[in-house]
PDB file of C-alpha atoms in Angstrom:
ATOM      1  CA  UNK B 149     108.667 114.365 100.578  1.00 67.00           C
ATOM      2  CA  UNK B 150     109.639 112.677 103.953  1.00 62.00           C
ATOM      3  CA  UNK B 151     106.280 114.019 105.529  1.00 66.00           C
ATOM      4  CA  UNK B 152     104.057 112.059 103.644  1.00 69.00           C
ATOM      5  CA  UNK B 153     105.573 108.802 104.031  1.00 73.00           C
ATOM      6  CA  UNK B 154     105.094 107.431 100.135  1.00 82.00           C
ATOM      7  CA  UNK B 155     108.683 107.611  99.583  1.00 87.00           C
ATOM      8  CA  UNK B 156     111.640 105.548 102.109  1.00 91.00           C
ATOM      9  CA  UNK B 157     114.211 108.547 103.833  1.00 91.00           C
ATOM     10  CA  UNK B 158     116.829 107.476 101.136  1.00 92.00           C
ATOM     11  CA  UNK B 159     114.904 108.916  98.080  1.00 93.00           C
ATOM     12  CA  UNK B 160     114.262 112.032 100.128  1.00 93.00           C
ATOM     13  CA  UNK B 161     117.788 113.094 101.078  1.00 94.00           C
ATOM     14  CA  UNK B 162     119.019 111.960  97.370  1.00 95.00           C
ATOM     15  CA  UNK B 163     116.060 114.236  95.588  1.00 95.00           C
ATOM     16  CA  UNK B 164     116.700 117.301  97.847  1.00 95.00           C
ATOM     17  CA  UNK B 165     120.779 116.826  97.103  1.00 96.00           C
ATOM     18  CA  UNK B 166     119.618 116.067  93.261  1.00 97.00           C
ATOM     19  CA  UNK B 167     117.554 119.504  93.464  1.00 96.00           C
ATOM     20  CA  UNK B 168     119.938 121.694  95.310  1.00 97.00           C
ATOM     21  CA  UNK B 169     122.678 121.116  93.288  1.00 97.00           C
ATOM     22  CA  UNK B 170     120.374 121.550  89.563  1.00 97.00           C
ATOM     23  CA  UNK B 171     119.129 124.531  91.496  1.00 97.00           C
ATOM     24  CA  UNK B 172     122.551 126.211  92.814  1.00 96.00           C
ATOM     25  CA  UNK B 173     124.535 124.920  89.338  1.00 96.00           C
ATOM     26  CA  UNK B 174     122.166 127.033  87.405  1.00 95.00           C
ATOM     27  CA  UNK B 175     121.498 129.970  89.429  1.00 94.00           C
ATOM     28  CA  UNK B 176     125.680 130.001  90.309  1.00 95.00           C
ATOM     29  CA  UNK B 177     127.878 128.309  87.290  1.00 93.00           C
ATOM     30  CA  UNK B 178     125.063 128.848  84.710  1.00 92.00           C
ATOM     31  CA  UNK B 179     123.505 132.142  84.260  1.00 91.00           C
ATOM     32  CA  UNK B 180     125.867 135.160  83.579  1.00 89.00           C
ATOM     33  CA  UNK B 181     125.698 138.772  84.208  1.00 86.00           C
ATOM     34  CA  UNK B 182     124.221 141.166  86.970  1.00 83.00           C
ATOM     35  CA  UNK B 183     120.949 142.592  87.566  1.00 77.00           C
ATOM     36  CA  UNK B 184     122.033 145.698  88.597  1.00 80.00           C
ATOM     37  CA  UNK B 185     122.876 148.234  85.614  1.00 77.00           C
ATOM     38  CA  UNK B 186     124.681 150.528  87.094  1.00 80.00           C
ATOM     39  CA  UNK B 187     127.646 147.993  86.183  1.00 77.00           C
ATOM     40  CA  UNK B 188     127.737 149.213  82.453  1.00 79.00           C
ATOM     41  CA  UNK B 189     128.067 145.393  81.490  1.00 77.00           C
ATOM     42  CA  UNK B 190     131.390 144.866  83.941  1.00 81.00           C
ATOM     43  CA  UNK B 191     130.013 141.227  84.723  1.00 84.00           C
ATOM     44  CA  UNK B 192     128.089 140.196  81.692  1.00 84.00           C
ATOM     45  CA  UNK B 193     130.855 137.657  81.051  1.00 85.00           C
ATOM     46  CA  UNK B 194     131.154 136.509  84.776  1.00 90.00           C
ATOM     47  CA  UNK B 195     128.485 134.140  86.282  1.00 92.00           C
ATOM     48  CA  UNK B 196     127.251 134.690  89.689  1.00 92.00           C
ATOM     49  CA  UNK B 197     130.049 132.431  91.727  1.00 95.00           C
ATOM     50  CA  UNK B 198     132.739 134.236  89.746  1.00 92.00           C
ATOM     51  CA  UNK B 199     131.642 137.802  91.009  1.00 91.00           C
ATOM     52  CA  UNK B 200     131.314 136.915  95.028  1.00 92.00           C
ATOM     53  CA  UNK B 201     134.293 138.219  96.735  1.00 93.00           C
ATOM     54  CA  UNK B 202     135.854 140.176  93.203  1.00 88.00           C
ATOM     55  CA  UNK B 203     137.059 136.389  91.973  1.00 89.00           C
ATOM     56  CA  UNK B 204     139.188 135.927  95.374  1.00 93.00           C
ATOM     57  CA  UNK B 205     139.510 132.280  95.471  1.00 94.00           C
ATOM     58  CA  UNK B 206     138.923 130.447  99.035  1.00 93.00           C
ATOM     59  CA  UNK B 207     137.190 133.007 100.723  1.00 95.00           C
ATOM     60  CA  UNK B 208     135.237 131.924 103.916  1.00 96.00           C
ATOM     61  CA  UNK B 209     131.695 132.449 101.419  1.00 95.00           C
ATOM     62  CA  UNK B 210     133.276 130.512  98.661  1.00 95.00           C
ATOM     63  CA  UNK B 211     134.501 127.632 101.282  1.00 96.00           C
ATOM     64  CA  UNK B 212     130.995 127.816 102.897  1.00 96.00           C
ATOM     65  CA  UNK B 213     129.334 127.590  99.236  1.00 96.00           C
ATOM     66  CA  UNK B 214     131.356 124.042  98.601  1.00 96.00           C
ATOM     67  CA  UNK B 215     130.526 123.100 102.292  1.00 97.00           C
ATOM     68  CA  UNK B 216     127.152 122.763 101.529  1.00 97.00           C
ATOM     69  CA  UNK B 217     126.978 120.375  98.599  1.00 97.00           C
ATOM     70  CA  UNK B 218     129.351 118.229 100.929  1.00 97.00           C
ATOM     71  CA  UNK B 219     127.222 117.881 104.321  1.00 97.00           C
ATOM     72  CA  UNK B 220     123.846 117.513 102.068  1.00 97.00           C
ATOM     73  CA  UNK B 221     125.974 114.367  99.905  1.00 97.00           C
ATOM     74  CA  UNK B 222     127.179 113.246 103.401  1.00 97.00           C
ATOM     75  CA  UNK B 223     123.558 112.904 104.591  1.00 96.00           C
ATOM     76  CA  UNK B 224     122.368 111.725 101.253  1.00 96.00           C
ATOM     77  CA  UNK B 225     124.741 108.662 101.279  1.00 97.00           C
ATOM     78  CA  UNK B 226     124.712 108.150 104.969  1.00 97.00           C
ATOM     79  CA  UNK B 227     120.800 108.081 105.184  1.00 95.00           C
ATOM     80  CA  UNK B 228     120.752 105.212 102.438  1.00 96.00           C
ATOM     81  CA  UNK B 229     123.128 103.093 104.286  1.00 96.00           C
ATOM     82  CA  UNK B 230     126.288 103.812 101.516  1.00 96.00           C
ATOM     83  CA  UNK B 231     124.123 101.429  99.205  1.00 97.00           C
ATOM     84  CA  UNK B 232     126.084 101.954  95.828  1.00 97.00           C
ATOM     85  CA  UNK B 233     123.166 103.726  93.353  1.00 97.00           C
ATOM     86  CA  UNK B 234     123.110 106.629  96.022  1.00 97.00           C
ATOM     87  CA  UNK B 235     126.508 106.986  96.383  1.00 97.00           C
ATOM     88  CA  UNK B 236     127.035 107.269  92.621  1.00 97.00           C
ATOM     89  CA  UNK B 237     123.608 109.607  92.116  1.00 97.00           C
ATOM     90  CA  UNK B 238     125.085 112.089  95.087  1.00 97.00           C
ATOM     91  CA  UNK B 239     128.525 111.725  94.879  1.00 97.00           C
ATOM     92  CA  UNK B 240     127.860 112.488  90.652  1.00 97.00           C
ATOM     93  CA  UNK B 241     126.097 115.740  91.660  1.00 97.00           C
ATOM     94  CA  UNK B 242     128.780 117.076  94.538  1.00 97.00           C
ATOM     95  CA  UNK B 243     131.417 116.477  91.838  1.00 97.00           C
ATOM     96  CA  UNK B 244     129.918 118.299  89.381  1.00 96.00           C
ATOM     97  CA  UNK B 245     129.418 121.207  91.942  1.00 96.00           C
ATOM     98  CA  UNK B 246     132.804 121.089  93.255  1.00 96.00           C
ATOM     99  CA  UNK B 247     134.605 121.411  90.206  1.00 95.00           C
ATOM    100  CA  UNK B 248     132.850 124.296  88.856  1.00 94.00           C
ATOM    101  CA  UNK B 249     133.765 125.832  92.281  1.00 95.00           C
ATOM    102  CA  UNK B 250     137.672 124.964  92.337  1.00 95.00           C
ATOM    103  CA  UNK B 251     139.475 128.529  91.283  1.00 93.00           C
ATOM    104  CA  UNK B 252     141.155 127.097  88.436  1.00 93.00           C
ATOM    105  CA  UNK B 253     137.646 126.631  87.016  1.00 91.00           C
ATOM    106  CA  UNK B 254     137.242 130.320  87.215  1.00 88.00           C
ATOM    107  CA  UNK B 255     136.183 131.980  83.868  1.00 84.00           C
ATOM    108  CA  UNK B 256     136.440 128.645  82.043  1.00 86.00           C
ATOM    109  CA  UNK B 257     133.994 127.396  79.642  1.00 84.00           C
ATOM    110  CA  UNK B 258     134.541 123.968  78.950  1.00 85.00           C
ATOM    111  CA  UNK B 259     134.345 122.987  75.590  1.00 77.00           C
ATOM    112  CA  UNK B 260     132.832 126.170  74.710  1.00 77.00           C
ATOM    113  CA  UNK B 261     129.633 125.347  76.435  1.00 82.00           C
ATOM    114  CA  UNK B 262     127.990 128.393  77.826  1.00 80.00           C
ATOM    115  CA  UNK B 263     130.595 131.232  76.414  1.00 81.00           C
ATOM    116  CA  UNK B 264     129.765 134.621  75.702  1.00 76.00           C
ATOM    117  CA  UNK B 265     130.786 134.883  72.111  1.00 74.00           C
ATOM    118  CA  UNK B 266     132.573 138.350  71.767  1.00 71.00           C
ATOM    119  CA  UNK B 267     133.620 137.938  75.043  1.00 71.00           C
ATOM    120  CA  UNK B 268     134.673 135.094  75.722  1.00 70.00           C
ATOM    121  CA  UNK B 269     136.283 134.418  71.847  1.00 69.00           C
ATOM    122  CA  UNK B 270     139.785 133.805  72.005  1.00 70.00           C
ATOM    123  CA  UNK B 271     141.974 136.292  69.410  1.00 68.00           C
ATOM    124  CA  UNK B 272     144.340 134.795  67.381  1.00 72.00           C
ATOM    125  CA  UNK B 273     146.453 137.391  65.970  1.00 70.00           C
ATOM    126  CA  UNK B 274     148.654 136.107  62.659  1.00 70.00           C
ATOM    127  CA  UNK B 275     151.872 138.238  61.924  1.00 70.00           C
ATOM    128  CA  UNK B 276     151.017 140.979  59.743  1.00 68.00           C
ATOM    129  CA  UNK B 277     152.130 140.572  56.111  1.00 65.00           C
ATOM    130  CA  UNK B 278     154.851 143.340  54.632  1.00 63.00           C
ATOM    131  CA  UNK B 279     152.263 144.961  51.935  1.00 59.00           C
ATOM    132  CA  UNK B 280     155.137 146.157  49.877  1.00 63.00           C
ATOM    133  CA  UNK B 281     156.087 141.758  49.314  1.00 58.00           C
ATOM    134  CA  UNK B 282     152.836 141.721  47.341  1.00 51.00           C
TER     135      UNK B 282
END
């Protein structure tokens, strides 16, 4: 976008921060499973950030993987001066990343959205009636 000088260094850095984090929220906190079948359906509940290192939580991939969304916001907001529509536009977009990436977000749906129902259903089990009271 930078290259063909239509559009000031600001809106460059904020769309490429806007379109990595769309990008890596969908293809990591969005879309559930694993290509590979020889998994017999193991991860069909799990999304992709939830399988990398068996669920471990601060691995050096997972800390690299929230790294990322941090520099490219630091660069974002930096590049436009810290003028306050960027820094709520990038600093909107790394939050959203980060907290799907904190481990106490792992295997949570919030508010149901996304769930794999059969999977993801919670069980409420009742006490079981005496059948000789009826």
């Amino acid at each position: 976008l930078h290259a063909s000088l239509f559009f000031p260094e600001s809106d460059c850095w904020t769309v490429v921060n806007i379109v990595h984090g769309v990008l890596t929220f969908v293809l990591l906190h969005w879309v559930k499973g694993s290509p590979d079948e020889s998994t017999q359906g193991e991860y069909n509940a799990l999304t992709l950030y939830e399988q990398i290192d068996a669920g471990t939580p601060w691995t050096s991939t997972k800390k690299f993987l929230m790294l990322i969304p941090a520099i490219l916001t630091w660069i974002s907001c930096h590049v436009a001066d810290y003028k306050p529509f960027y820094i709520v536009v990038n600093c909107g977009i790394f939050l959203i990343l980060i907290i799907a990436k904190v481990p106490s977000m792992h295997r949570v749906r919030l508010f149901g959205i996304n769930s794999t129902p059969g999977i993801d259903t919670k069980i409420e089990y009742s006490p079981k009636k005496n059948p000789k009271e009826d």
